[in-house]
Amino acid sequence: MQCEKLFSTRAHQLKSSAIREILKVTANPDVISFAGGLPAPESFPVAQMKAAFDAVLSKEPQAALQYSTTDGYAPLREWVAKRMSSGGANIVPEQVIIVSGSQQALDLIAKVFIDTGDKVLVETPTYLGALQAFSMFQPNYVSIDSDENGLNADAITADVAKDAKFLYALPNFQNPTGRMMSEERRAKLVEKVREHDLLVVEDDPYGELWYESAPPASLLSRMPERVIHMGSFSKVLAPGLRLGYLIAPIEITQKFEQTKQATDLHTSTIAQRVVYEVVKDGFLEEHIPLIRERYKNQAHTMLDALSHHMPSGVKWNQPAGGMFLWLTLPEGLDSERILAQVIKQNVAYVPGTPFYANNPQHNTLRLAFVTVPAEKIQAGIKILGQAFAKL
Amino acid sequence: MQCEKLFSTRAHQLKSSAIREILKVTANPDVISFAGGLPAPESFPVAQMKAAFDAVLSKEPQAALQYSTTDGYAPLREWVAKRMSSGGANIVPEQVIIVSGSQQALDLIAKVFIDTGDKVLVETPTYLGALQAFSMFQPNYVSIDSDENGLNADAITADVAKDAKFLYALPNFQNPTGRMMSEERRAKLVEKVREHDLLVVEDDPYGELWYESAPPASLLSRMPERVIHMGSFSKVLAPGLRLGYLIAPIEITQKFEQTKQATDLHTSTIAQRVVYEVVKDGFLEEHIPLIRERYKNQAHTMLDALSHHMPSGVKWNQPAGGMFLWLTLPEGLDSERILAQVIKQNVAYVPGTPFYANNPQHNTLRLAFVTVPAEKIQAGIKILGQAFAKL
C-alpha cells in the first residue's frame, strides 16, 4: 500500500540528514572521528555496575523487574532532590521526575509546552537533539545571540520575550561549542528572565565535567521557580542505561508525569534501582574526578594539536570542561563541503550548520575529543590543518 | 511564576483521573485488587535474568553501557524478524525497530501518523494506554463495534474508513476485555481492510498467553504490507526492562527510527543485550508454557468464583488467554460509583468507562486475575457479588 499519504505533517518534514549519511563511514576503525558525541567508555564504572545489578537482582528481584510508577523510584528521586538543593533552591522529591535519558526530557518538555507555531528561544548555536525533539511539535524558533561567554542576555528584549513558551539554554560546556556561560552573563540572564517573566529550560549534562574549577552556580539555584532543570547520568556513569531527570516547579512536574505516562509508562525499573545502588553512598564523589582528569588531558592534547597544525584565520575556543570545542573557519568556507573531502583522508567532524535553528554559519564545526587516543588527535588535526590551509 | 498559561493545548487537556485517585488505595496490602494490569511476578525468570546481566557485563561491558543505534541491537532485531516470520509474512530485520516498551510504540505511531483532527479507528472498548498516547496528538476517534468475537469488520463501511489514518486493533485477549478475535472475524477484517485500503495497527502483548490452544494467525501474517505489529517482552519475560518492538513496512519503520531518535535516542543498550542473551537459545519455548499454565489456573479460579457469587443479570466472558475479563452489570448501574463503595470493603477493579473512545458503557468493568491468590479471588468476588446483588 501507499503509506506515505498517511504520514503526519511532522513525519513528512523529517528528512534523512546528508551529514548523517557522510558520517556513516565513521564506523570504520581507520577513520579518526572527532564527530561522535560519545563519552569515553574507559570511564564507565563496569565493576560497580556489575555489582549493583547483582545486588538489585538479589535483594528484590521481582520488584526490580516489575512495572513501577511513572514519576520514578522514590529513593532515587530523593537522592536527586538532595544533591541538587543548593543556593536558593531547596528541591523536594515531588519536583523530580526520572526520565529515560535527556532526550526524553526534551520530548516531554515539547509535549507539555509547544503548540504548532509557538515561540521558543534558543542559543546560537544550540544542541541538535533539542531542535529535533522540539521540531516534532513545530515551534517557531527565535535564536538568541551567543559568544565565548555564552548566551547574551541583552538580546532578550521585551519583543523577543513576548509570548515565548521558554528559553532553552545550556550554560555549562554546551554541546556543540563547549562554551560556558560566565557569572556575569548568568546574573544578567536572571535579571532579564525575571523582567520578562520567562520560563527557562536549563540543560546540564556536562556541568560536573569541569577541568580546573566548577562553573558558576546553576540557573536552577538562582531562580528555581522559573527553571526546568535537565540532568543526566549518561556522562557521569554510562549512557547505555538511558537515565536522566527533570526538576521543575511542582505543577510542571505533575504535567510531565501525566505526559510521561502516555509516552512510555515509566523508565526502566531495574536501571533506576541499579543507578541508585551505585550512587547512594557517594560513589560519584570519587568517580567524577577521574573523568574530569581524563577529559582535561584529552582537551589539552586537542588544543596543543590545534595550535601546532591550524593555519592562521582558523579560530577555536578553550573549553573549561566537557567534551567539545568549536572551530570557526575563515568566512566563505563551508565545513560541510570540506567534510566530504577530508573524510576521504579518514578524518571526520560534525559541520556546524545543523546546530543552528536559524541562519546557520557554514564556516563552523564541532570537534569531540574525549574518545580519540592522543596520537590520533595529533594525526587527525594535522590532516584537518593541511586541508584548511589549502582552501 | 504562573506556569499554567504556558502549557500546550494537549497539556491543558490532561486531567488527573478520578478513577486513578480512587485506586491509589490499592497499594494497601489489605485491598484485594482486581484493578492492576501487572503480570505475575512469580513468572519472572530471575535466575536467567541475573545470569544474562552477568554475561553481558562480562563479555562486552563497555559496549553494553555505551550509546547505541536508534533502530536497536542488530541480533535482537534479527531474532524478532525470524520469530515473527510466518504465514504470508517473511519479516526482514530492516522492518523491525526495538522500542522502550509498547507504550513508546504507541507514542511513535501517533507521532508518525496523527495530525490534529485526523480520523483513527478503534475497537469498542479499547486499550486505555493507546487512547492516552494517541490523544496527545488530538485525533478524532471513530469507535468500531465489537463483541465476544472481537471487532466487527462489517462496521467498517466505506464512510467509516474514509480518510482514516489507521485502525488500532488488539486481536488476542484484548486489554480490557480478554476477548479474542475469531478466525472468521479476522478473515472478514482482512477483506474489509483491503477493500478500503486501510492501514492496521495490531497490538499483541498477550498472544502467547493462550490457555488451551493458540489464537488464529496474526493480522501481520495475513497482510504484512498493511500492518504495523506491536510486540512486547513485558508479558513473556518482565515489564520492568521496558522492551518491545515494532514491525512495519520498511518505509514506515524508517519514519519510526527518525522519530524515535528525537524521542529518546535509543532503547537501553544493556536491556536489549540482556533480553537477547536470555531468548537467543530458545528459552521462551520452555518458559512461556509455565506462564500459560499459571494464568489458565488463575482464570479458572476467577470464573469459578464468578459463577458461584454473581447474581443473575451480571454477565462476563470466558477468556481463552491473557490476564483480564470483562464484566457487564445490568443496564443503569454505574461501575464507577459502585467502585467507590466496594473499595471501602477493600475490593477494587477498574470501571469500564475510560476504555471507551466514545459513548462509554457505564455498567462495565475490568477484572484482572493473574496476581491475586486463589483464596483472595474467592473472597473478593464474593464481596463484589453481594454488592451488585444489593443494587
PDB file of C-alpha atoms in Angstrom, chain A residues 60-318:
ATOM      1  CA  GLU A  60      14.286  -7.557  45.453  1.00  0.00           C
ATOM      2  CA  PRO A  61      14.364  -9.246  42.047  1.00  0.00           C
ATOM      3  CA  GLN A  62      10.627  -9.267  41.418  1.00  0.00           C
ATOM      4  CA  ALA A  63      10.193  -5.593  42.263  1.00  0.00           C
ATOM      5  CA  ALA A  64      13.185  -4.725  40.077  1.00  0.00           C
ATOM      6  CA  LEU A  65      11.637  -6.489  37.066  1.00  0.00           C
ATOM      7  CA  GLN A  66       8.029  -5.346  37.579  1.00  0.00           C
ATOM      8  CA  TYR A  67       6.211  -2.263  36.296  1.00  0.00           C
ATOM      9  CA  SER A  68       6.770   0.775  38.508  1.00  0.00           C
ATOM     10  CA  THR A  69       5.493   4.298  38.990  1.00  0.00           C
ATOM     11  CA  THR A  70       5.702   6.937  36.255  1.00  0.00           C
ATOM     12  CA  ASP A  71       7.444   9.544  38.401  1.00  0.00           C
ATOM     13  CA  GLY A  72      10.323   7.204  39.244  1.00  0.00           C
ATOM     14  CA  TYR A  73      11.991   5.222  42.007  1.00  0.00           C
ATOM     15  CA  ALA A  74      11.387   7.172  45.229  1.00  0.00           C
ATOM     16  CA  PRO A  75      14.893   6.772  46.742  1.00  0.00           C
ATOM     17  CA  LEU A  76      16.474   7.986  43.502  1.00  0.00           C
ATOM     18  CA  ARG A  77      14.145  10.997  43.346  1.00  0.00           C
ATOM     19  CA  GLU A  78      15.095  11.807  46.933  1.00  0.00           C
ATOM     20  CA  TRP A  79      18.776  11.449  46.147  1.00  0.00           C
ATOM     21  CA  VAL A  80      18.462  13.813  43.174  1.00  0.00           C
ATOM     22  CA  ALA A  81      16.469  16.348  45.199  1.00  0.00           C
ATOM     23  CA  LYS A  82      19.064  16.370  47.956  1.00  0.00           C
ATOM     24  CA  ARG A  83      22.034  16.582  45.602  1.00  0.00           C
ATOM     25  CA  MET A  84      20.511  19.402  43.587  1.00  0.00           C
ATOM     26  CA  SER A  85      19.451  21.516  46.566  1.00  0.00           C
ATOM     27  CA  SER A  86      21.885  24.387  46.786  1.00  0.00           C
ATOM     28  CA  GLY A  87      21.901  28.150  46.796  1.00  0.00           C
ATOM     29  CA  GLY A  88      18.342  29.427  46.643  1.00  0.00           C
ATOM     30  CA  ALA A  89      16.956  26.062  45.604  1.00  0.00           C
ATOM     31  CA  ASN A  90      15.556  23.727  48.225  1.00  0.00           C
ATOM     32  CA  ILE A  91      14.445  20.955  45.896  1.00  0.00           C
ATOM     33  CA  VAL A  92      11.823  18.498  47.149  1.00  0.00           C
ATOM     34  CA  PRO A  93      11.405  14.990  45.670  1.00  0.00           C
ATOM     35  CA  GLU A  94       7.948  15.932  44.300  1.00  0.00           C
ATOM     36  CA  GLN A  95       9.739  18.312  41.913  1.00  0.00           C
ATOM     37  CA  VAL A  96      11.821  15.467  40.457  1.00  0.00           C
ATOM     38  CA  ILE A  97      10.776  13.037  37.743  1.00  0.00           C
ATOM     39  CA  ILE A  98      13.090  10.302  36.445  1.00  0.00           C
ATOM     40  CA  VAL A  99      13.232  10.120  32.638  1.00  0.00           C
ATOM     41  CA  SER A 100      14.580   7.718  30.018  1.00  0.00           C
ATOM     42  CA  GLY A 101      17.586   9.882  29.183  1.00  0.00           C
ATOM     43  CA  SER A 102      17.772  13.608  28.472  1.00  0.00           C
ATOM     44  CA  GLN A 103      16.337  13.157  25.001  1.00  0.00           C
ATOM     45  CA  GLN A 104      13.078  12.052  26.597  1.00  0.00           C
ATOM     46  CA  ALA A 105      13.196  15.106  28.854  1.00  0.00           C
ATOM     47  CA  LEU A 106      13.249  17.245  25.692  1.00  0.00           C
ATOM     48  CA  ASP A 107      10.307  15.301  24.241  1.00  0.00           C
ATOM     49  CA  LEU A 108       8.267  15.772  27.428  1.00  0.00           C
ATOM     50  CA  ILE A 109       9.072  19.481  27.566  1.00  0.00           C
ATOM     51  CA  ALA A 110       7.971  19.845  23.951  1.00  0.00           C
ATOM     52  CA  LYS A 111       4.731  17.964  24.609  1.00  0.00           C
ATOM     53  CA  VAL A 112       3.849  19.986  27.680  1.00  0.00           C
ATOM     54  CA  PHE A 113       4.621  23.407  26.223  1.00  0.00           C
ATOM     55  CA  ILE A 114       4.693  23.551  22.429  1.00  0.00           C
ATOM     56  CA  ASP A 115       1.701  24.037  20.172  1.00  0.00           C
ATOM     57  CA  THR A 116       2.333  24.479  16.451  1.00  0.00           C
ATOM     58  CA  GLY A 117       3.812  27.914  15.820  1.00  0.00           C
ATOM     59  CA  ASP A 118       4.673  28.676  19.448  1.00  0.00           C
ATOM     60  CA  LYS A 119       7.742  30.797  20.038  1.00  0.00           C
ATOM     61  CA  VAL A 120      10.767  29.037  21.587  1.00  0.00           C
ATOM     62  CA  LEU A 121      14.027  30.867  22.346  1.00  0.00           C
ATOM     63  CA  VAL A 122      17.300  29.002  21.761  1.00  0.00           C
ATOM     64  CA  GLU A 123      21.016  29.774  21.880  1.00  0.00           C
ATOM     65  CA  THR A 124      23.124  30.291  18.744  1.00  0.00           C
ATOM     66  CA  PRO A 125      24.178  27.576  18.062  1.00  0.00           C
ATOM     67  CA  THR A 126      22.273  25.064  20.217  1.00  0.00           C
ATOM     68  CA  TYR A 127      22.005  21.335  20.873  1.00  0.00           C
ATOM     69  CA  LEU A 128      20.863  19.463  17.759  1.00  0.00           C
ATOM     70  CA  GLY A 129      18.923  16.841  19.755  1.00  0.00           C
ATOM     71  CA  ALA A 130      16.798  19.589  21.298  1.00  0.00           C
ATOM     72  CA  LEU A 131      15.981  21.017  17.878  1.00  0.00           C
ATOM     73  CA  GLN A 132      14.979  17.515  16.746  1.00  0.00           C
ATOM     74  CA  ALA A 133      12.745  16.923  19.778  1.00  0.00           C
ATOM     75  CA  PHE A 134      11.108  20.353  19.726  1.00  0.00           C
ATOM     76  CA  SER A 135      10.635  20.372  15.941  1.00  0.00           C
ATOM     77  CA  MET A 136       8.277  17.379  16.224  1.00  0.00           C
ATOM     78  CA  PHE A 137       5.845  19.943  17.638  1.00  0.00           C
ATOM     79  CA  GLN A 138       6.587  22.618  15.025  1.00  0.00           C
ATOM     80  CA  PRO A 139       7.590  25.663  17.084  1.00  0.00           C
ATOM     81  CA  ASN A 140       8.791  28.979  15.767  1.00  0.00           C
ATOM     82  CA  TYR A 141      12.431  29.306  16.882  1.00  0.00           C
ATOM     83  CA  VAL A 142      13.993  32.620  17.778  1.00  0.00           C
ATOM     84  CA  SER A 143      17.794  32.402  18.046  1.00  0.00           C
ATOM     85  CA  ILE A 144      19.454  34.370  20.822  1.00  0.00           C
ATOM     86  CA  ASP A 145      22.889  35.761  20.109  1.00  0.00           C
ATOM     87  CA  SER A 146      25.729  33.929  21.897  1.00  0.00           C
ATOM     88  CA  ASP A 147      29.511  34.230  22.108  1.00  0.00           C
ATOM     89  CA  GLU A 148      32.524  32.889  24.019  1.00  0.00           C
ATOM     90  CA  ASN A 149      30.816  33.737  27.320  1.00  0.00           C
ATOM     91  CA  GLY A 150      27.592  32.022  26.358  1.00  0.00           C
ATOM     92  CA  LEU A 151      24.161  33.364  25.719  1.00  0.00           C
ATOM     93  CA  ASN A 152      23.930  37.131  25.554  1.00  0.00           C
ATOM     94  CA  ALA A 153      21.043  38.086  27.819  1.00  0.00           C
ATOM     95  CA  ASP A 154      20.884  41.625  26.409  1.00  0.00           C
ATOM     96  CA  ALA A 155      19.488  40.122  23.223  1.00  0.00           C
ATOM     97  CA  ILE A 156      16.357  39.129  25.154  1.00  0.00           C
ATOM     98  CA  THR A 157      14.319  42.253  24.597  1.00  0.00           C
ATOM     99  CA  ALA A 158      10.648  42.644  25.506  1.00  0.00           C
ATOM    100  CA  ASP A 159       9.779  41.978  21.881  1.00  0.00           C
ATOM    101  CA  VAL A 160      11.873  38.827  21.712  1.00  0.00           C
ATOM    102  CA  ALA A 161      10.490  37.530  25.018  1.00  0.00           C
ATOM    103  CA  LYS A 162       6.862  38.289  24.190  1.00  0.00           C
ATOM    104  CA  ASP A 163       4.733  35.097  24.184  1.00  0.00           C
ATOM    105  CA  ALA A 164       7.801  32.844  24.282  1.00  0.00           C
ATOM    106  CA  LYS A 165       6.987  29.451  25.828  1.00  0.00           C
ATOM    107  CA  PHE A 166      10.508  29.091  27.198  1.00  0.00           C
ATOM    108  CA  LEU A 167      14.186  29.809  26.684  1.00  0.00           C
ATOM    109  CA  TYR A 168      16.296  26.681  26.134  1.00  0.00           C
ATOM    110  CA  ALA A 169      19.817  27.176  27.496  1.00  0.00           C
ATOM    111  CA  LEU A 170      22.932  25.027  28.072  1.00  0.00           C
ATOM    112  CA  PRO A 171      25.077  27.078  30.463  1.00  0.00           C
ATOM    113  CA  ASN A 172      27.871  24.518  31.033  1.00  0.00           C
ATOM    114  CA  PHE A 173      30.267  23.339  28.295  1.00  0.00           C
ATOM    115  CA  GLN A 174      27.485  23.429  25.761  1.00  0.00           C
ATOM    116  CA  ASN A 175      27.067  20.857  23.045  1.00  0.00           C
ATOM    117  CA  PRO A 176      28.189  21.787  20.358  1.00  0.00           C
ATOM    118  CA  THR A 177      30.531  24.636  21.335  1.00  0.00           C
ATOM    119  CA  GLY A 178      31.970  23.647  24.709  1.00  0.00           C
ATOM    120  CA  ARG A 179      31.240  27.202  25.884  1.00  0.00           C
ATOM    121  CA  MET A 180      30.429  28.074  29.480  1.00  0.00           C
ATOM    122  CA  MET A 181      28.154  30.940  30.460  1.00  0.00           C
ATOM    123  CA  SER A 182      30.064  33.373  32.675  1.00  0.00           C
ATOM    124  CA  GLU A 183      28.953  34.521  36.119  1.00  0.00           C
ATOM    125  CA  GLU A 184      28.229  37.971  34.761  1.00  0.00           C
ATOM    126  CA  ARG A 185      26.079  36.593  31.949  1.00  0.00           C
ATOM    127  CA  ARG A 186      24.179  34.331  34.347  1.00  0.00           C
ATOM    128  CA  ALA A 187      23.400  37.221  36.664  1.00  0.00           C
ATOM    129  CA  LYS A 188      22.259  39.296  33.707  1.00  0.00           C
ATOM    130  CA  LEU A 189      20.154  36.427  32.362  1.00  0.00           C
ATOM    131  CA  VAL A 190      18.339  36.039  35.698  1.00  0.00           C
ATOM    132  CA  GLU A 191      17.565  39.744  35.609  1.00  0.00           C
ATOM    133  CA  LYS A 192      16.181  39.594  32.059  1.00  0.00           C
ATOM    134  CA  VAL A 193      14.225  36.405  32.685  1.00  0.00           C
ATOM    135  CA  ARG A 194      12.533  37.971  35.729  1.00  0.00           C
ATOM    136  CA  GLU A 195      11.933  41.218  33.890  1.00  0.00           C
ATOM    137  CA  HIS A 196      10.179  39.471  31.009  1.00  0.00           C
ATOM    138  CA  ASP A 197       8.505  36.726  33.096  1.00  0.00           C
ATOM    139  CA  LEU A 198      10.198  33.908  31.169  1.00  0.00           C
ATOM    140  CA  LEU A 199      10.439  30.199  31.849  1.00  0.00           C
ATOM    141  CA  VAL A 200      13.936  28.715  31.331  1.00  0.00           C
ATOM    142  CA  VAL A 201      14.928  25.159  30.440  1.00  0.00           C
ATOM    143  CA  GLU A 202      18.450  24.586  31.781  1.00  0.00           C
ATOM    144  CA  ASP A 203      20.025  21.542  30.109  1.00  0.00           C
ATOM    145  CA  ASP A 204      23.064  20.451  32.099  1.00  0.00           C
ATOM    146  CA  PRO A 205      24.566  17.084  31.153  1.00  0.00           C
ATOM    147  CA  TYR A 206      28.184  18.310  31.313  1.00  0.00           C
ATOM    148  CA  GLY A 207      28.284  20.610  34.362  1.00  0.00           C
ATOM    149  CA  GLU A 208      30.213  18.116  36.501  1.00  0.00           C
ATOM    150  CA  LEU A 209      32.898  17.644  33.844  1.00  0.00           C
ATOM    151  CA  TRP A 210      34.914  20.829  34.585  1.00  0.00           C
ATOM    152  CA  TYR A 211      38.702  20.774  34.283  1.00  0.00           C
ATOM    153  CA  GLU A 212      40.110  23.304  36.760  1.00  0.00           C
ATOM    154  CA  SER A 213      37.200  24.771  38.675  1.00  0.00           C
ATOM    155  CA  ALA A 214      33.468  24.300  38.950  1.00  0.00           C
ATOM    156  CA  PRO A 215      31.250  26.540  36.784  1.00  0.00           C
ATOM    157  CA  PRO A 216      29.235  29.371  38.367  1.00  0.00           C
ATOM    158  CA  ALA A 217      26.022  28.449  40.227  1.00  0.00           C
ATOM    159  CA  SER A 218      23.234  26.910  38.160  1.00  0.00           C
ATOM    160  CA  LEU A 219      20.218  28.826  36.909  1.00  0.00           C
ATOM    161  CA  LEU A 220      18.109  26.413  38.979  1.00  0.00           C
ATOM    162  CA  SER A 221      19.783  27.557  42.178  1.00  0.00           C
ATOM    163  CA  ARG A 222      19.234  31.199  41.213  1.00  0.00           C
ATOM    164  CA  MET A 223      15.552  31.100  40.294  1.00  0.00           C
ATOM    165  CA  PRO A 224      14.046  27.654  40.988  1.00  0.00           C
ATOM    166  CA  GLU A 225      10.532  28.985  40.483  1.00  0.00           C
ATOM    167  CA  ARG A 226      11.148  29.608  36.771  1.00  0.00           C
ATOM    168  CA  VAL A 227      13.620  26.888  35.791  1.00  0.00           C
ATOM    169  CA  ILE A 228      13.137  23.385  34.393  1.00  0.00           C
ATOM    170  CA  HIS A 229      16.466  21.694  35.033  1.00  0.00           C
ATOM    171  CA  MET A 230      17.576  18.680  32.980  1.00  0.00           C
ATOM    172  CA  GLY A 231      20.166  16.313  34.426  1.00  0.00           C
ATOM    173  CA  SER A 232      21.612  13.049  33.185  1.00  0.00           C
ATOM    174  CA  PHE A 233      23.575  10.022  34.356  1.00  0.00           C
ATOM    175  CA  SER A 234      24.912   9.471  30.817  1.00  0.00           C
ATOM    176  CA  LYS A 235      28.104  11.482  31.194  1.00  0.00           C
ATOM    177  CA  VAL A 236      28.924  10.692  34.839  1.00  0.00           C
ATOM    178  CA  LEU A 237      28.062   6.963  34.832  1.00  0.00           C
ATOM    179  CA  ALA A 238      27.057   5.450  31.482  1.00  0.00           C
ATOM    180  CA  PRO A 239      24.671   6.444  28.682  1.00  0.00           C
ATOM    181  CA  GLY A 240      23.552   2.925  27.714  1.00  0.00           C
ATOM    182  CA  LEU A 241      21.201   2.811  30.698  1.00  0.00           C
ATOM    183  CA  ARG A 242      19.188   5.794  29.395  1.00  0.00           C
ATOM    184  CA  LEU A 243      18.659   7.581  32.666  1.00  0.00           C
ATOM    185  CA  GLY A 244      18.150  11.222  33.437  1.00  0.00           C
ATOM    186  CA  TYR A 245      15.892  13.514  35.448  1.00  0.00           C
ATOM    187  CA  LEU A 246      13.842  16.655  35.283  1.00  0.00           C
ATOM    188  CA  ILE A 247      13.447  19.135  38.133  1.00  0.00           C
ATOM    189  CA  ALA A 248      10.698  21.740  37.872  1.00  0.00           C
ATOM    190  CA  PRO A 249       8.076  23.644  39.841  1.00  0.00           C
ATOM    191  CA  ILE A 250       5.616  21.008  41.119  1.00  0.00           C
ATOM    192  CA  GLU A 251       2.715  21.943  38.828  1.00  0.00           C
ATOM    193  CA  ILE A 252       5.002  21.423  35.823  1.00  0.00           C
ATOM    194  CA  THR A 253       6.408  18.137  37.184  1.00  0.00           C
ATOM    195  CA  GLN A 254       2.826  16.876  37.503  1.00  0.00           C
ATOM    196  CA  LYS A 255       2.217  17.615  33.811  1.00  0.00           C
ATOM    197  CA  PHE A 256       5.465  15.842  32.948  1.00  0.00           C
ATOM    198  CA  GLU A 257       4.239  12.818  34.897  1.00  0.00           C
ATOM    199  CA  GLN A 258       0.889  12.664  33.100  1.00  0.00           C
ATOM    200  CA  THR A 259       2.638  13.145  29.778  1.00  0.00           C
ATOM    201  CA  LYS A 260       5.288  10.538  30.504  1.00  0.00           C
ATOM    202  CA  GLN A 261       2.593   8.018  31.390  1.00  0.00           C
ATOM    203  CA  ALA A 262       1.250   8.370  27.843  1.00  0.00           C
ATOM    204  CA  THR A 263       4.776   8.333  26.395  1.00  0.00           C
ATOM    205  CA  ASP A 264       6.470   5.257  27.917  1.00  0.00           C
ATOM    206  CA  LEU A 265       4.618   4.480  31.196  1.00  0.00           C
ATOM    207  CA  HIS A 266       7.841   4.692  33.194  1.00  0.00           C
ATOM    208  CA  THR A 267      11.622   4.423  32.972  1.00  0.00           C
ATOM    209  CA  SER A 268      13.262   1.004  33.376  1.00  0.00           C
ATOM    210  CA  THR A 269      12.695  -0.130  36.963  1.00  0.00           C
ATOM    211  CA  ILE A 270      15.944  -2.038  37.172  1.00  0.00           C
ATOM    212  CA  ALA A 271      18.025   0.765  35.646  1.00  0.00           C
ATOM    213  CA  GLN A 272      16.726   3.190  38.283  1.00  0.00           C
ATOM    214  CA  ARG A 273      17.440   0.807  41.144  1.00  0.00           C
ATOM    215  CA  VAL A 274      20.894  -0.019  39.812  1.00  0.00           C
ATOM    216  CA  VAL A 275      21.878   3.630  39.461  1.00  0.00           C
ATOM    217  CA  TYR A 276      20.605   4.342  42.960  1.00  0.00           C
ATOM    218  CA  GLU A 277      22.620   1.379  44.242  1.00  0.00           C
ATOM    219  CA  VAL A 278      25.741   2.793  42.562  1.00  0.00           C
ATOM    220  CA  VAL A 279      25.385   6.410  43.700  1.00  0.00           C
ATOM    221  CA  LYS A 280      23.744   6.170  47.128  1.00  0.00           C
ATOM    222  CA  ASP A 281      26.940   6.011  49.202  1.00  0.00           C
ATOM    223  CA  GLY A 282      28.866   8.790  47.479  1.00  0.00           C
ATOM    224  CA  PHE A 283      30.500   6.880  44.603  1.00  0.00           C
ATOM    225  CA  LEU A 284      30.251   9.867  42.251  1.00  0.00           C
ATOM    226  CA  GLU A 285      32.469  11.899  44.569  1.00  0.00           C
ATOM    227  CA  GLU A 286      35.372   9.572  43.832  1.00  0.00           C
ATOM    228  CA  HIS A 287      34.388   8.706  40.269  1.00  0.00           C
ATOM    229  CA  ILE A 288      33.727  12.078  38.636  1.00  0.00           C
ATOM    230  CA  PRO A 289      37.232  13.476  39.425  1.00  0.00           C
ATOM    231  CA  LEU A 290      38.669  10.632  37.324  1.00  0.00           C
ATOM    232  CA  ILE A 291      36.501  11.621  34.361  1.00  0.00           C
ATOM    233  CA  ARG A 292      37.477  15.280  34.808  1.00  0.00           C
ATOM    234  CA  GLU A 293      41.158  14.388  34.763  1.00  0.00           C
ATOM    235  CA  ARG A 294      40.782  12.219  31.673  1.00  0.00           C
ATOM    236  CA  TYR A 295      38.784  14.806  29.753  1.00  0.00           C
ATOM    237  CA  LYS A 296      41.101  17.646  30.752  1.00  0.00           C
ATOM    238  CA  ASN A 297      44.073  15.737  29.356  1.00  0.00           C
ATOM    239  CA  GLN A 298      42.188  14.989  26.155  1.00  0.00           C
ATOM    240  CA  ALA A 299      41.245  18.652  25.797  1.00  0.00           C
ATOM    241  CA  HIS A 300      44.859  19.739  26.276  1.00  0.00           C
ATOM    242  CA  THR A 301      46.034  17.293  23.642  1.00  0.00           C
ATOM    243  CA  MET A 302      43.459  18.648  21.222  1.00  0.00           C
ATOM    244  CA  LEU A 303      44.313  22.289  21.998  1.00  0.00           C
ATOM    245  CA  ASP A 304      48.056  21.558  21.568  1.00  0.00           C
ATOM    246  CA  ALA A 305      47.411  19.885  18.233  1.00  0.00           C
ATOM    247  CA  LEU A 306      45.266  22.771  17.067  1.00  0.00           C
ATOM    248  CA  SER A 307      47.879  25.400  17.912  1.00  0.00           C
ATOM    249  CA  HIS A 308      50.513  23.344  16.082  1.00  0.00           C
ATOM    250  CA  HIS A 309      48.589  22.494  12.942  1.00  0.00           C
ATOM    251  CA  MET A 310      45.906  25.066  12.251  1.00  0.00           C
ATOM    252  CA  PRO A 311      46.649  27.771   9.677  1.00  0.00           C
ATOM    253  CA  SER A 312      46.048  31.384  10.592  1.00  0.00           C
ATOM    254  CA  GLY A 313      42.460  32.505  10.160  1.00  0.00           C
ATOM    255  CA  VAL A 314      41.081  29.424  11.909  1.00  0.00           C
ATOM    256  CA  LYS A 315      39.721  30.151  15.384  1.00  0.00           C
ATOM    257  CA  TRP A 316      38.620  27.989  18.290  1.00  0.00           C
ATOM    258  CA  ASN A 317      37.690  28.290  21.939  1.00  0.00           C
ATOM    259  CA  GLN A 318      39.444  26.958  25.059  1.00  0.00           C
TER     260      GLN A 318
END
